[in-house]
Amino acid sequence: MSASTGSAQPSSPTTFYNHALALVRRYPDVPLPRDGEPYPDADRRRNRVWSAGRSDDQGTRTSRLIDEFFSAPTEHRDIARLCREVVDYDIAIALWPSIAAAIGRADPGQARELGRHLTRTSTDQNPTVLGMALLAVAGTEDDISLMQTIGLLSDTFGLLASQALARLPEASTNLIWLADRTAGWGRVYTVCAICELADPAADPWLLRRACDGHHLNGEFAYKVACAAPVHDAIAAPDADEALIDHTGDLLSTLAWCDGMGETLREYAHSEQALTHYLSHIGALTPNLVRYQSVWALACFLDGRPNLAPLNWAALEPLRTGYWSLLATPAWHSVLTAASDNERTREWAIRILDELRQRLAGGQ
């Protein structure tokens, strides 16, 4: 930055941006292994002696540093000193209101220039986080590729990238690009951001690809069910297999995600969605993934894992329908095959035992 003095950072072979770019070339269309870790500063962070008051969870310390940096005359702004100070503690990976307010008090062009500089050149996590926070407030369409690239290091940078992309044009398209290439918490951040946009253009993706089978899908399953017209889409006579399978994944996640987010009990259209899903899934060729979804929903209708009884008019017909489907020879053969597979044997044997007990009890 021409208005600043001092070198940007101590020399290092890899910046976070170049680290992300190298990984993207190796894994162009899938989530990065381990969310892109280890990061370039992994050894330094592991050996670092942290100062007292290491955490800045509410952004108070960071917002003060931002105010101090931009309130100084341009010829006295030292990026190297700013970086050293933010390296000394754990900067928050979310855009806290205090940080956003401090960035908002700065000249937008200067904030954007500093954000780009830090995000592209930092070899330490904390200045890179600060750069992304600056872009989340002051970035423009010209920064989308930069935001997406750093956002692929998703466990740390996915939230700020999602917050940044959500306020720019073509937000749904850009967030979906990132969501398709993230997993775990990074996917939680991006899917939640897509849901909050309430953009009908995102519905096809939310209806077919939002859930990826990770247990953290429970953090956003209810948001997806409310943001996209799941109950209407699955009611269509010509619902496609991708929609049917994703609906099964979504509904089965809602069946067990109590403690992570709202469940099928809170979803206003549960009975309707469960009814139409059952009518479609029964016409498809059974496989293990489909079996697991139907099994989870059958258990939910039995009152598991929740103990309080459901008060649904369609409860008994639904319960009978789901268990009857699992008892058909074609679906039962999936479970038998799973019991012969080393990876799924333990689960399948347990389910077979439960089914035998259920049959012996006349349920």
Tab-separated table of N, CA, C and O in Angstrom, residues 195 206-207 210-211 220-231 246 250-251 254 262-264 267-270 273:
chain	number	residue	atom	x	y	z
A	195	CYS	N	-29.455	-19.789	2.836
A	195	CYS	CA	-30.825	-19.805	3.351
A	195	CYS	C	-31.293	-18.408	3.745
A	195	CYS	O	-32.445	-18.027	3.503
A	206	LEU	N	-30.733	-25.938	-3.030
A	206	LEU	CA	-31.122	-26.283	-1.653
A	206	LEU	C	-31.934	-27.575	-1.623
A	206	LEU	O	-31.829	-28.355	-0.668
A	207	LEU	N	-32.734	-27.807	-2.645
A	207	LEU	CA	-33.597	-28.992	-2.684
A	207	LEU	C	-32.849	-30.269	-3.054
A	207	LEU	O	-33.362	-31.373	-2.815
A	210	ALA	N	-27.882	-29.375	-0.791
A	210	ALA	CA	-27.434	-28.703	0.434
A	210	ALA	C	-26.820	-29.679	1.424
A	210	ALA	O	-25.763	-29.428	2.003
A	211	CYS	N	-27.463	-30.812	1.640
A	211	CYS	CA	-26.962	-31.825	2.583
A	211	CYS	C	-25.929	-32.703	1.880
A	211	CYS	O	-26.140	-33.126	0.749
A	220	PHE	N	-27.966	-27.052	9.952
A	220	PHE	CA	-28.693	-26.214	8.998
A	220	PHE	C	-29.899	-26.897	8.366
A	220	PHE	O	-30.597	-26.279	7.551
A	221	ALA	N	-30.182	-28.151	8.701
A	221	ALA	CA	-31.261	-28.877	8.017
A	221	ALA	C	-32.596	-28.147	8.137
A	221	ALA	O	-33.344	-28.038	7.158
A	222	TYR	N	-32.923	-27.656	9.319
A	222	TYR	CA	-34.204	-26.972	9.506
A	222	TYR	C	-34.253	-25.683	8.688
A	222	TYR	O	-35.291	-25.346	8.109
A	223	LYS	N	-33.132	-24.970	8.634
A	223	LYS	CA	-33.080	-23.739	7.834
A	223	LYS	C	-33.346	-24.042	6.362
A	223	LYS	O	-34.049	-23.291	5.676
A	224	VAL	N	-32.776	-25.139	5.865
A	224	VAL	CA	-33.013	-25.522	4.475
A	224	VAL	C	-34.482	-25.862	4.251
A	224	VAL	O	-35.095	-25.431	3.264
A	225	ALA	N	-35.056	-26.632	5.178
A	225	ALA	CA	-36.464	-27.027	5.041
A	225	ALA	C	-37.391	-25.823	5.016
A	225	ALA	O	-38.420	-25.837	4.324
A	226	CYS	N	-37.035	-24.786	5.754
A	226	CYS	CA	-37.874	-23.585	5.795
A	226	CYS	C	-37.592	-22.640	4.624
A	226	CYS	O	-38.491	-21.932	4.166
A	227	ALA	N	-36.344	-22.618	4.150
A	227	ALA	CA	-35.983	-21.686	3.080
A	227	ALA	C	-36.442	-22.163	1.708
A	227	ALA	O	-36.775	-21.356	0.841
A	228	ALA	N	-36.429	-23.482	1.493
A	228	ALA	CA	-36.810	-24.035	0.195
A	228	ALA	C	-38.164	-24.750	0.313
A	228	ALA	O	-38.479	-25.297	1.369
A	229	PRO	N	-38.965	-24.785	-0.743
A	229	PRO	CA	-40.303	-25.396	-0.670
A	229	PRO	C	-40.229	-26.926	-0.745
A	229	PRO	O	-40.728	-27.546	-1.689
A	230	VAL	N	-39.609	-27.546	0.266
A	230	VAL	CA	-39.389	-28.994	0.246
A	230	VAL	C	-40.712	-29.747	0.132
A	230	VAL	O	-40.860	-30.675	-0.669
A	231	HIS	N	-41.693	-29.362	0.951
A	231	HIS	CA	-42.961	-30.105	0.986
A	231	HIS	C	-43.718	-30.004	-0.327
A	231	HIS	O	-44.419	-30.936	-0.724
A	246	HIS	N	-32.335	-36.401	-1.782
A	246	HIS	CA	-31.943	-35.301	-0.897
A	246	HIS	C	-33.020	-35.046	0.149
A	246	HIS	O	-32.709	-34.737	1.310
A	250	LEU	N	-32.449	-34.972	4.061
A	250	LEU	CA	-32.853	-33.817	4.851
A	250	LEU	C	-33.812	-34.224	5.973
A	250	LEU	O	-33.631	-33.853	7.139
A	251	LEU	N	-34.847	-35.004	5.637
A	251	LEU	CA	-35.837	-35.401	6.643
A	251	LEU	C	-35.216	-36.311	7.701
A	251	LEU	O	-35.531	-36.183	8.897
A	254	LEU	N	-33.308	-34.214	10.053
A	254	LEU	CA	-34.237	-33.536	10.965
A	254	LEU	C	-34.794	-34.483	12.024
A	254	LEU	O	-35.238	-34.041	13.078
A	262	GLU	N	-33.617	-27.225	15.088
A	262	GLU	CA	-34.983	-27.717	15.190
A	262	GLU	C	-35.133	-29.015	14.408
A	262	GLU	O	-34.382	-29.288	13.474
A	263	THR	N	-36.129	-29.815	14.788
A	263	THR	CA	-36.306	-31.148	14.225
A	263	THR	C	-37.606	-31.244	13.432
A	263	THR	O	-38.309	-30.251	13.220
A	264	LEU	N	-37.939	-32.477	13.043
A	264	LEU	CA	-39.213	-32.718	12.363
A	264	LEU	C	-40.399	-32.294	13.207
A	264	LEU	O	-41.476	-31.993	12.680
A	267	TYR	N	-40.808	-28.625	12.330
A	267	TYR	CA	-41.039	-28.337	10.914
A	267	TYR	C	-42.526	-28.437	10.611
A	267	TYR	O	-43.147	-29.486	10.774
A	268	ALA	N	-43.101	-27.350	10.136
A	268	ALA	CA	-44.554	-27.260	9.997
A	268	ALA	C	-45.126	-28.232	8.966
A	268	ALA	O	-46.306	-28.595	9.043
A	269	HIS	N	-44.322	-28.671	8.013
A	269	HIS	CA	-44.829	-29.504	6.922
A	269	HIS	C	-44.320	-30.943	7.003
A	269	HIS	O	-44.252	-31.634	5.978
A	270	SER	N	-43.981	-31.400	8.194
A	270	SER	CA	-43.398	-32.736	8.343
A	270	SER	C	-44.309	-33.832	7.810
A	270	SER	O	-43.873	-34.715	7.052
A	273	ALA	N	-44.476	-33.767	3.995
A	273	ALA	CA	-43.224	-34.165	3.366
A	273	ALA	C	-42.951	-35.653	3.553
A	273	ALA	O	-42.522	-36.341	2.614
